[in-house]
Amino acid sequence: MKCLLCRQNFSQNLTLAELLHWLPLLTDQICPHCQQRLVPITTACPECGRAQTSTERCRDCQRWLQAQPQQQLHNQALFIYNALLQDFFKRYKSLGDYRLRHAFNAPCQRWFAQYSADVYIPLPTDEQSFAQRGFNPVVGLYADCVPLTTCLKKRPQLVKQSHKKRQARLQTPQLFEFVGDPTGLNNKKILLLDDIYTTGRTMRHAQTCLKIAVPNCRLNTFTLAR
Amino acid sequence: MTVTELSNINNIPHLQQRPAMTSLNQNWLICARCGSRQLKQQVQLADGRYYCPNCLLLGRVCSDAYLVSLTEPNKFDVPADLLTWVGQLTPAQQKAAAAIRTYFAQQQDHLLWAVTGAGKTEMLFPGIAWALTQKLRVGIASPRVDVCLELMPRVQAAFANTPIMLLHGRQNEPYRYTQLVLCTTHQLLRFYHAFDVLIIDEVDAFPYAQNPQLAYATQQAVKATGARLFLTATPSPQLLRQVRQKRLALSYLPRRYHGHPLPQPKIRLCLKWRQQLYRQRLPTLLQRLLTNKIAQGQHFLLFIPRIELLAHLAPLLQQQFPDLKFATVHAADPQRLEKVQQMRQQQVSCLVTTTILERGVTFPGIDVIVLGADDAVFSAAALVQMAGRVGRSAARPTGAVDFLCAGLSRSVQQACRQIKQVNRKAGFK
Ligand SMILES: [Zn+2]
Ligand SMILES: [Zn+2]
Ligand SMILES: [Zn+2]
């Protein structure tokens, strides 16, 4: 089988347990060599999921807390956003290699299986990026792992998020609107999904938007990288 | 480019357009830019379109896009003082150079089989000069970036008054339209029926050796009336088959420019070298060879078959030979070009490297050691090329090549036999 990240051939090392509970999607799409370059996040900031030695709120999140005390996040991220993942996202999102969407299916599935929310909501992309890419990168990453509920819409943007300075990003007006009927989400355990956590602005916008539409829900967030 | 974008520029004259991807049947489609076949189900986007993952680095093409190209107008100002090269060709080189020029004029594809160190580049200059004065557009392509970078200053010096565009994946200079273009074979995909003369250097080099796309890339970059010249020291069976089928003309240059034979590799049995490395011990034979070379101040290349061995070997070298200045290089090494430069300027006396440096790159007066020459990654052609790094300069036309093997592979035997054959053909015993 060919590694999705480095295109080298490799053979699967399945554990006995995996063989017994054989799930086709749990097969690894990345080779052991690339796996080694992935750094899983173990101890992290409780709000943003940043890898750190303590479990205290990190400095960025303290600043957020002062600015908006009523709005706290509970984000968990799987891996540190290192060179390997930067390269991955460059090829997946910028170059548009849609095949790469399966690269992290196995670790994501393992994580979702343990976490088990009622509803999984992917963060949307705006229509322009969708038309350009031909896919929503967040939906691509998680669609084969859990059933996704699409109920957020991104408002059209003038400047691309990644081209903005950090300060400009922090001040942008609400990026999302809720579409559809929110009653089904009442009292549910909801997990909001994004690909990378950078400043947290996007996630906080999405959370605020959801909390207004569905005031009674347990809401956490998840990203592949931080 | 999408249909709407295309309609906006449609009134430019000489514009040719063709769909970027065409469906072959229910399951497969073909990319018109790189010629690769793609399984529809694997390359379908969420919105239903298809894309080509193979030539993604040149910017993604989708099934709703068109490829647009300008018909080559051949409007060039040829400088009066065109060929600024002042060197001398040997009689054998002159003969090959004349053949090259004739095939260019006859618009014929041609294979020049020249031993490593025959002075291929110089032989091209008369033919290129002729083509340029005829206002023909000339492209020189190589599969390897290193080779392009090495060629650029030499070609530029030979045609000092001619602007040359150098194109490769790691360079950001904006594209200029020039009569003479130097590029990687991958970049040829950007050209469509553009060149009257296309020279492909090191045609059988990694990573294109067994790649049917090289044929596609060169075919679509050259005009229907154009001529291709393939240069190689180790022609593949496919190329030789084309020669037999008379689809390719062949000329042959078995002698190095300084007249000395190719160094014959010494096969040395070095059992269990890999296990020794893993146990953090330098294989005795390697240790002895290195001690000798270092004592003589001899610079050398140490080829190894796998990247992961670098991590085992480098600390051992450091520990055993603390005075040895060396660098380790592999294909994905971001500092690769700098390290090659260091070796060339003799700032380091040894490069420990995977196969990537095997072709085109010249270091004067070096020796070569191939550790694990029998490993499956080394083809016979690669081994001939690695051995061919030695004895390139007239100042030191000989040198030592050592193949360290745990066993004897077919590739090692073929490589040694090929070198012997070539030397015999050149009149050496
Ligand atoms: Zn890999
Ligand atoms: Zn934090
Ligand atoms: Zn393609």
XYZ file of C-alpha atoms and ligand atoms in Angstrom:
658
model
C 0.000 0.000 0.000
C 1.174 3.476 -0.829
C 1.663 6.128 1.871
C -0.580 9.120 1.152
C 2.009 11.562 2.477
C 5.329 10.389 1.008
C 4.026 8.079 -1.772
C 6.352 5.253 -0.663
C 5.130 1.699 -0.483
C 4.742 0.160 2.936
C 3.107 -2.839 4.546
C 0.488 -2.681 7.248
C 1.304 -3.829 10.737
C -2.038 -4.794 12.122
C -2.350 -5.819 15.738
C -4.243 -8.961 16.577
C -7.043 -6.911 18.090
C -7.387 -4.919 14.900
C -7.505 -8.099 12.868
C -10.243 -9.499 15.049
C -12.353 -6.336 14.955
C -11.662 -5.834 11.322
C -12.834 -2.425 10.123
C -11.882 -1.495 6.585
C -11.458 2.183 7.397
C -9.074 1.651 10.260
C -6.271 0.732 7.919
C -3.487 3.268 8.122
C -2.994 5.442 5.077
C 0.396 6.693 6.198
C 3.629 4.752 6.515
C 5.437 4.140 9.834
C 8.139 6.613 8.821
C 5.623 9.447 8.402
C 3.721 8.296 11.496
C 6.897 8.851 13.474
C 7.034 12.419 12.309
C 3.529 13.068 13.662
C 3.527 14.477 17.190
C 0.343 13.612 19.102
C -0.801 16.167 21.654
C -1.027 14.712 25.148
C -0.927 17.503 27.744
C -2.666 20.591 26.464
C -4.341 23.890 27.207
C -7.918 23.033 28.215
C -9.396 25.734 25.991
C -7.515 25.639 22.711
C -5.818 22.231 22.827
C -2.313 23.624 22.403
C 0.432 21.223 23.428
C 2.169 22.416 26.609
C 3.622 20.997 29.792
C 0.865 22.238 32.109
C -2.899 21.865 31.949
C -3.433 25.545 32.797
C -5.085 27.921 30.371
C -2.426 29.166 27.950
C -1.517 32.822 27.531
C -3.551 33.318 24.358
C -6.603 31.855 25.981
C -6.122 34.049 29.060
C -6.293 37.033 26.748
C -9.466 35.689 25.172
C -10.919 35.192 28.649
C -10.344 38.823 29.549
C -11.914 40.044 26.320
C -14.914 37.683 26.294
C -15.333 36.045 29.706
C -18.649 34.374 28.863
C -17.214 32.558 25.873
C -14.925 29.647 26.644
C -13.830 26.896 24.329
C -13.095 23.242 24.908
C -10.980 22.334 21.947
C -9.000 19.169 21.495
C -6.456 18.737 18.769
C -4.840 15.481 17.697
C -1.436 16.570 16.420
C 1.019 19.430 16.663
C 0.927 21.546 13.518
C 4.525 20.752 12.504
C 6.381 20.687 9.190
C 4.799 17.386 8.191
C 1.275 18.721 8.697
C 2.104 22.046 7.084
C 3.210 20.160 4.034
C 0.105 18.001 4.199
C -2.246 20.976 4.350
C -0.379 22.741 1.595
C -0.939 19.814 -0.719
C -4.447 19.081 0.475
C -5.876 22.602 0.687
C -3.668 24.844 -1.448
C -2.807 22.468 -4.268
C -6.141 20.732 -3.906
C -5.094 17.070 -3.802
C -8.429 15.657 -2.656
C -7.054 12.103 -2.370
C -5.236 13.187 0.783
C -8.544 13.532 2.669
C -8.156 9.921 3.809
C -4.673 10.374 5.280
C -5.822 10.787 8.887
C -8.969 8.679 8.839
C -7.529 6.032 11.143
C -6.359 8.264 14.035
C -9.482 10.438 13.768
C -11.747 7.411 13.840
C -10.001 6.039 16.894
C -10.429 9.358 18.640
C -14.112 9.771 17.683
C -14.845 6.220 18.785
C -13.663 7.088 22.291
C -15.238 10.519 22.424
C -18.602 9.643 20.831
C -20.728 12.775 20.434
C -24.369 12.819 19.305
C -23.884 15.303 16.505
C -20.791 16.230 14.471
C -20.853 19.608 12.731
C -18.089 20.495 10.244
C -17.077 24.098 9.791
C -18.182 25.273 6.347
C -16.135 26.984 3.650
C -17.438 29.969 1.746
C -18.886 29.425 -1.693
C -15.941 30.947 -3.485
C -13.347 28.608 -1.989
C -15.668 25.680 -2.522
C -16.043 26.545 -6.187
C -12.281 26.894 -6.519
C -11.281 23.747 -4.632
C -14.229 21.619 -5.546
C -14.495 20.371 -1.973
C -14.790 21.421 1.658
C -11.500 20.347 3.278
C -13.107 19.810 6.696
C -15.880 17.631 5.325
C -13.273 15.708 3.320
C -11.227 14.965 6.448
C -14.076 13.653 8.590
C -16.838 12.463 6.240
C -15.593 8.867 6.311
C -15.165 8.860 10.086
C -18.483 10.073 11.509
C -21.890 11.144 10.164
C -21.762 14.903 9.584
C -24.563 17.400 10.112
C -24.290 20.528 8.010
C -26.043 23.440 9.660
C -23.565 26.294 9.455
C -23.040 28.537 6.480
C -20.083 30.792 5.940
C -20.824 34.344 4.943
C -19.005 35.591 1.849
C -15.592 37.023 2.709
C -13.676 39.741 1.007
C -10.165 38.845 2.162
C -9.021 35.279 2.655
C -8.527 34.363 6.313
C -5.000 33.106 5.799
C -3.950 36.354 4.146
C -4.978 38.465 7.098
C -2.761 39.615 9.902
C -3.537 38.110 13.270
C -4.960 41.372 14.613
C -7.257 41.752 11.615
C -8.496 38.205 12.091
C -9.353 38.770 15.731
C -11.593 41.689 14.860
C -13.618 40.233 11.993
C -17.416 40.309 12.395
C -19.385 37.043 12.745
C -18.322 34.663 9.983
C -21.175 32.171 10.191
C -24.925 31.887 10.154
C -27.090 29.006 11.270
C -29.237 27.393 8.599
C -32.091 24.922 9.056
C -34.029 23.777 12.107
C -32.168 23.866 15.442
C -34.749 21.947 17.517
C -33.193 18.557 16.768
C -29.938 19.692 18.355
C -31.439 20.539 21.742
C -29.759 18.804 24.685
C -27.337 17.019 22.413
C -23.626 16.450 22.827
C -22.235 18.361 19.866
C -18.725 18.324 18.453
C -17.708 21.132 16.131
C -15.016 20.083 13.641
C -12.305 22.103 11.926
C -8.999 21.183 10.305
C -6.440 23.487 11.982
C -6.724 25.665 15.078
C -4.698 28.824 14.525
C -5.952 31.891 16.375
C -9.199 30.381 17.571
C -11.232 33.160 16.037
C -13.014 30.882 13.562
C -13.869 28.340 16.214
C -15.140 30.983 18.613
C -17.320 32.493 15.904
C -18.796 29.121 15.059
C -19.401 28.344 18.739
C -21.151 31.680 19.351
C -23.310 31.190 16.293
C -24.351 27.693 17.439
C -24.921 28.699 21.070
C -27.350 31.414 19.936
C -29.274 28.995 17.712
C -29.159 26.076 20.175
C -28.846 27.438 23.720
C -29.224 24.011 25.364
C -26.450 21.833 24.152
C -23.107 20.518 25.301
C -20.605 21.904 22.879
C -16.976 20.924 22.352
C -14.661 21.399 19.423
C -12.077 19.268 17.641
C -9.286 19.976 15.175
C -6.766 17.692 13.511
C -3.897 20.071 14.123
C -2.962 22.805 16.573
C -8.597 27.742 -16.958
C -12.402 27.649 -16.852
C -14.709 28.054 -19.825
C -15.703 31.604 -18.890
C -12.122 32.750 -18.392
C -11.320 31.225 -21.727
C -14.106 33.009 -23.565
C -12.722 36.315 -22.327
C -9.372 35.769 -23.949
C -10.638 33.860 -26.916
C -10.087 36.674 -29.369
C -6.312 36.629 -28.993
C -4.900 35.380 -32.303
C -2.806 32.175 -32.562
C -4.424 30.733 -29.472
C -4.841 26.976 -29.415
C -7.128 25.333 -26.906
C -7.803 21.745 -25.916
C -9.703 20.179 -23.020
C -7.416 19.533 -20.047
C -8.848 16.088 -19.354
C -10.610 13.670 -21.660
C -12.693 10.690 -20.706
C -11.377 7.416 -22.124
C -14.264 5.255 -20.992
C -16.551 4.742 -18.032
C -13.712 4.352 -15.549
C -10.670 6.144 -16.885
C -9.692 9.577 -18.042
C -6.484 11.020 -19.370
C -4.778 14.315 -18.534
C -3.837 16.256 -21.643
C -1.056 18.128 -19.854
C 0.966 15.219 -18.445
C -0.536 12.306 -20.331
C -1.241 10.259 -17.209
C -4.303 8.024 -16.949
C -6.437 8.445 -13.881
C -9.098 6.260 -12.358
C -12.189 8.485 -12.208
C -13.356 7.253 -8.853
C -10.014 8.135 -7.244
C -9.746 11.658 -8.582
C -13.307 12.907 -8.318
C -13.876 16.074 -6.294
C -16.856 16.620 -4.033
C -18.501 18.813 -6.680
C -18.310 16.086 -9.312
C -15.365 17.372 -11.339
C -12.203 15.321 -11.839
C -8.631 16.519 -11.348
C -5.173 15.260 -12.227
C -3.068 14.461 -9.124
C -0.047 13.632 -11.234
C 0.865 17.121 -12.423
C -0.549 18.913 -9.393
C 2.655 20.818 -8.685
C 2.224 22.802 -11.877
C -1.183 23.980 -10.622
C -4.223 21.706 -10.563
C -6.068 20.979 -13.781
C -9.709 19.898 -13.607
C -11.980 18.223 -16.120
C -13.840 21.491 -16.819
C -10.645 23.353 -17.737
C -8.942 24.001 -21.045
C -5.268 24.127 -21.841
C -4.372 27.170 -23.850
C -1.199 27.656 -25.813
C 0.214 30.203 -28.216
C 1.515 29.060 -31.542
C 5.286 29.517 -31.478
C 6.033 32.531 -33.724
C 9.855 32.053 -33.799
C 10.456 35.794 -33.667
C 13.920 36.063 -32.200
C 16.750 38.563 -32.395
C 19.843 36.451 -32.784
C 22.938 38.247 -31.462
C 25.789 38.762 -33.919
C 28.382 37.277 -31.598
C 26.441 34.104 -30.851
C 28.824 31.322 -29.866
C 31.209 32.681 -27.259
C 32.723 29.313 -26.411
C 36.413 29.092 -27.287
C 37.327 25.496 -26.401
C 38.547 22.788 -28.756
C 36.749 19.550 -29.586
C 38.675 16.319 -30.023
C 38.274 14.650 -33.453
C 35.808 12.157 -31.969
C 33.810 14.958 -30.383
C 33.837 16.887 -33.658
C 32.355 13.922 -35.447
C 29.554 13.615 -32.898
C 28.945 17.371 -33.008
C 28.585 17.260 -36.774
C 26.110 14.378 -36.521
C 24.069 16.335 -33.974
C 23.869 19.322 -36.291
C 22.868 17.200 -39.266
C 20.035 15.507 -37.367
C 18.797 18.884 -36.125
C 18.666 20.107 -39.717
C 16.934 16.919 -40.852
C 14.395 17.247 -38.032
C 15.212 13.744 -36.871
C 15.177 12.190 -33.417
C 18.616 11.090 -32.382
C 20.313 9.202 -29.543
C 23.868 10.095 -28.603
C 25.415 7.317 -26.526
C 28.504 8.786 -24.930
C 30.449 7.405 -21.992
C 30.402 9.422 -18.798
C 33.032 12.122 -19.089
C 33.038 12.194 -22.892
C 32.396 15.944 -22.831
C 28.798 15.814 -23.978
C 27.915 19.402 -23.222
C 30.659 20.882 -25.395
C 29.633 18.670 -28.301
C 26.203 20.287 -28.249
C 27.413 23.839 -28.744
C 27.932 23.819 -32.551
C 24.490 22.270 -33.110
C 22.785 24.686 -30.734
C 24.572 27.624 -32.366
C 23.397 26.481 -35.782
C 19.779 26.120 -34.575
C 19.811 29.542 -32.931
C 21.036 31.272 -36.085
C 18.190 29.570 -37.970
C 15.834 31.325 -35.489
C 14.810 27.924 -34.136
C 13.683 27.645 -30.537
C 15.947 25.367 -28.496
C 15.174 23.578 -25.232
C 17.627 21.669 -23.045
C 15.991 19.469 -20.436
C 17.239 17.103 -17.768
C 15.313 14.985 -15.274
C 17.471 16.283 -12.448
C 17.529 19.783 -10.976
C 21.227 19.385 -10.080
C 22.102 18.722 -13.678
C 20.192 21.813 -14.822
C 21.942 23.971 -12.249
C 25.288 22.571 -13.313
C 24.556 23.091 -17.005
C 23.234 26.634 -16.701
C 26.543 28.504 -16.184
C 28.288 26.403 -18.830
C 25.621 26.988 -21.451
C 25.343 30.653 -20.515
C 29.107 31.080 -20.890
C 28.993 29.453 -24.308
C 26.159 31.718 -25.450
C 26.968 34.819 -23.429
C 24.825 37.170 -25.506
C 21.729 34.971 -25.579
C 19.161 35.241 -22.777
C 18.362 31.827 -21.241
C 15.333 31.007 -19.117
C 16.091 28.423 -16.438
C 12.973 26.597 -15.223
C 12.736 24.170 -12.336
C 10.326 23.483 -9.503
C 12.311 25.283 -6.805
C 12.818 28.597 -8.509
C 10.566 31.631 -8.348
C 11.822 33.817 -11.153
C 8.927 34.933 -13.389
C 8.732 33.296 -16.779
C 10.446 35.096 -19.646
C 10.004 34.149 -23.257
C 13.469 33.186 -24.552
C 14.812 31.419 -27.600
C 16.969 29.148 -25.456
C 15.327 27.396 -22.493
C 16.953 25.181 -19.869
C 14.568 23.200 -17.679
C 13.768 19.994 -15.841
C 11.857 17.448 -17.894
C 8.939 17.951 -15.518
C 8.717 21.589 -16.573
C 8.418 20.510 -20.203
C 4.763 19.869 -19.431
C 4.321 23.632 -19.465
C 5.213 23.751 -23.154
C 3.066 22.654 -26.052
C 4.572 22.314 -29.516
C 7.077 24.994 -28.548
C 10.547 23.725 -29.480
C 12.162 23.134 -32.845
C 15.089 21.449 -31.159
C 14.795 19.661 -27.827
C 17.813 18.143 -26.099
C 17.158 15.732 -23.239
C 20.250 15.189 -21.143
C 20.721 12.111 -18.919
C 17.582 10.725 -20.464
C 17.569 7.533 -18.414
C 18.159 9.250 -15.087
C 16.039 8.775 -12.043
C 13.152 9.544 -11.611
C 12.182 9.213 -15.240
C 14.029 6.026 -16.133
C 11.055 3.730 -16.405
C 8.555 6.524 -16.726
C 6.407 6.514 -19.863
C 5.698 10.146 -19.141
C 9.116 11.290 -20.275
C 8.180 10.254 -23.777
C 4.903 12.121 -23.433
C 6.484 15.255 -21.981
C 9.129 15.531 -24.683
C 6.754 14.632 -27.467
C 4.208 17.298 -26.648
C 6.832 19.984 -25.943
C 8.513 19.599 -29.315
C 6.914 20.798 -32.552
C 5.634 18.183 -34.967
C 8.462 19.277 -37.254
C 11.014 19.418 -34.417
C 14.006 17.222 -33.612
C 14.767 15.569 -30.285
C 18.242 14.628 -29.131
C 18.593 12.125 -26.287
C 21.903 12.062 -24.440
C 22.903 9.168 -22.265
C 25.780 7.122 -20.973
C 23.585 4.129 -20.222
C 20.764 3.765 -22.733
C 17.730 1.840 -21.557
C 16.499 -1.219 -23.474
C 13.488 0.850 -24.611
C 15.728 3.451 -26.262
C 17.847 0.799 -27.936
C 14.683 -0.864 -29.204
C 13.666 2.407 -30.859
C 17.092 2.508 -32.481
C 16.586 -1.005 -33.860
C 13.150 0.001 -35.141
C 14.867 2.916 -36.938
C 12.743 5.449 -35.086
C 15.885 6.898 -33.540
C 19.221 7.604 -35.162
C 22.248 6.579 -33.084
C 25.728 7.951 -32.711
C 28.259 6.532 -30.372
C 31.144 8.015 -28.419
C 32.932 5.386 -26.340
C 36.014 7.386 -25.368
C 36.357 9.981 -22.667
C 37.535 13.382 -23.871
C 40.950 12.956 -22.223
C 41.380 9.586 -23.868
C 41.605 7.492 -20.712
C 39.371 4.471 -20.112
C 36.517 4.363 -17.623
C 37.731 3.163 -14.223
C 36.773 -0.473 -13.720
C 34.943 -0.960 -10.401
C 36.455 -3.358 -7.864
C 33.884 -5.678 -6.379
C 34.637 -6.297 -2.719
C 32.682 -8.689 -0.586
C 31.597 -7.050 2.624
C 29.311 -9.466 4.414
C 26.805 -8.317 7.002
C 27.759 -4.672 6.663
C 24.191 -3.653 7.351
C 23.939 -5.575 10.599
C 27.281 -4.123 11.660
C 26.009 -0.614 11.020
C 22.886 -1.291 13.037
C 25.130 -2.502 15.860
C 26.980 0.787 15.634
C 30.113 -0.651 14.153
C 31.789 0.463 10.965
C 32.322 -2.535 8.652
C 36.046 -3.381 8.720
C 36.507 -3.189 4.985
C 34.859 0.218 4.809
C 36.935 1.405 7.734
C 40.132 0.334 5.962
C 39.172 2.009 2.673
C 38.249 5.224 4.442
C 41.436 5.271 6.508
C 43.503 4.998 3.326
C 41.611 7.716 1.496
C 41.718 10.089 4.422
C 45.439 9.492 4.933
C 46.048 10.392 1.273
C 43.801 13.432 1.441
C 41.667 11.849 -1.255
C 38.183 13.318 -1.720
C 35.417 10.826 -2.368
C 31.721 10.087 -2.668
C 30.237 7.388 -0.487
C 26.986 6.129 -1.982
C 24.526 4.270 0.227
C 21.322 2.564 -0.843
C 18.809 3.822 1.746
C 18.165 7.141 3.449
C 17.641 5.600 6.867
C 21.237 4.303 6.849
C 22.487 7.898 7.014
C 21.393 8.137 10.633
C 23.467 5.071 11.524
C 26.488 5.873 9.429
C 26.977 9.585 10.122
C 27.643 9.323 13.888
C 30.010 6.397 13.280
C 32.037 8.378 10.770
C 32.192 11.314 13.126
C 33.379 9.126 15.950
C 35.949 7.111 13.957
C 37.268 9.957 11.820
C 36.894 13.158 13.850
C 39.021 15.127 11.361
C 37.015 14.109 8.311
C 34.919 16.942 6.923
C 31.860 15.338 5.385
C 28.243 16.076 4.618
C 25.265 13.739 4.255
C 22.799 14.300 1.456
C 19.556 12.677 0.365
C 16.893 13.482 -2.197
C 14.551 15.317 0.170
C 17.371 17.233 1.853
C 16.461 20.940 1.690
C 20.165 21.851 1.812
C 21.073 19.467 -0.958
C 22.208 22.096 -3.440
C 24.350 23.878 -0.851
C 26.049 20.650 0.169
C 26.837 19.710 -3.417
C 28.313 23.177 -3.800
C 30.456 22.639 -0.680
C 31.798 19.418 -2.119
C 32.518 21.080 -5.426
C 34.412 23.878 -3.705
C 36.261 21.263 -1.627
C 34.990 22.662 1.664
C 34.102 19.086 2.555
C 36.148 16.133 1.428
C 33.379 13.544 1.442
C 29.695 13.375 0.596
C 27.697 10.494 2.003
C 24.722 10.242 -0.270
C 21.822 8.190 -1.585
C 21.516 7.691 -5.327
C 20.545 11.260 -6.088
C 23.937 12.583 -7.053
C 24.749 9.804 -9.417
C 24.420 11.758 -12.647
C 25.625 14.929 -14.290
C 27.316 16.381 -11.245
C 31.076 16.610 -11.636
C 33.654 16.792 -8.864
C 37.220 16.786 -10.172
C 39.624 14.100 -8.951
C 37.355 12.092 -6.675
C 37.068 8.405 -5.781
C 33.808 6.529 -5.335
C 32.692 3.918 -2.838
C 29.284 2.273 -3.183
C 28.226 0.622 0.041
C 25.685 -2.125 -0.629
C 26.067 -1.935 -4.409
C 23.993 -5.107 -4.620
C 20.948 -3.457 -3.047
C 17.838 -3.617 -5.212
C 17.584 0.186 -5.478
C 20.724 0.383 -7.583
C 20.082 -0.349 -11.256
C 22.956 -1.237 -13.561
C 22.612 2.210 -15.162
C 22.842 3.907 -11.773
C 25.986 1.928 -10.895
C 27.643 2.808 -14.214
C 26.824 6.445 -13.551
C 28.225 6.348 -10.024
C 31.437 4.737 -11.278
C 31.514 7.364 -14.016
C 31.951 10.135 -11.432
C 35.590 9.085 -11.205
C 38.410 10.206 -13.488
C 36.478 13.026 -15.090
C 39.276 15.588 -15.169
C 42.298 15.473 -17.446
C 44.441 16.368 -14.425
C 43.436 13.104 -12.718
C 41.953 10.814 -15.384
C 42.044 7.737 -13.170
C 40.723 6.870 -9.758
C 39.317 4.097 -7.609
C 35.789 2.760 -7.668
C 34.844 0.237 -4.996
C 31.582 -1.683 -4.950
C 31.034 -3.103 -1.468
C 28.525 -5.948 -1.677
C 27.033 -8.490 0.670
C 26.350 -10.624 -2.399
C 26.545 -10.371 -6.157
C 23.495 -8.883 -7.884
C 22.645 -8.945 -11.561
C 22.902 -5.135 -11.676
C 26.466 -5.182 -10.303
C 27.495 -7.771 -12.875
C 25.794 -5.912 -15.714
C 27.386 -2.622 -14.719
C 30.890 -4.098 -14.615
C 30.320 -5.873 -17.911
C 29.028 -2.681 -19.572
C 32.067 -0.701 -18.455
C 34.378 -3.405 -19.756
C 32.524 -3.452 -23.083
C 32.657 0.295 -23.533
C 36.362 0.339 -22.772
C 36.965 -2.437 -25.278
C 34.961 -0.553 -27.918
C 37.148 2.486 -27.270
C 40.204 0.392 -28.038
C 41.400 -0.389 -24.516
C 42.057 -3.911 -23.462
Zn 5.025 8.102 4.355
Zn -5.058 27.889 24.934
Zn -1.772 15.725 -15.384
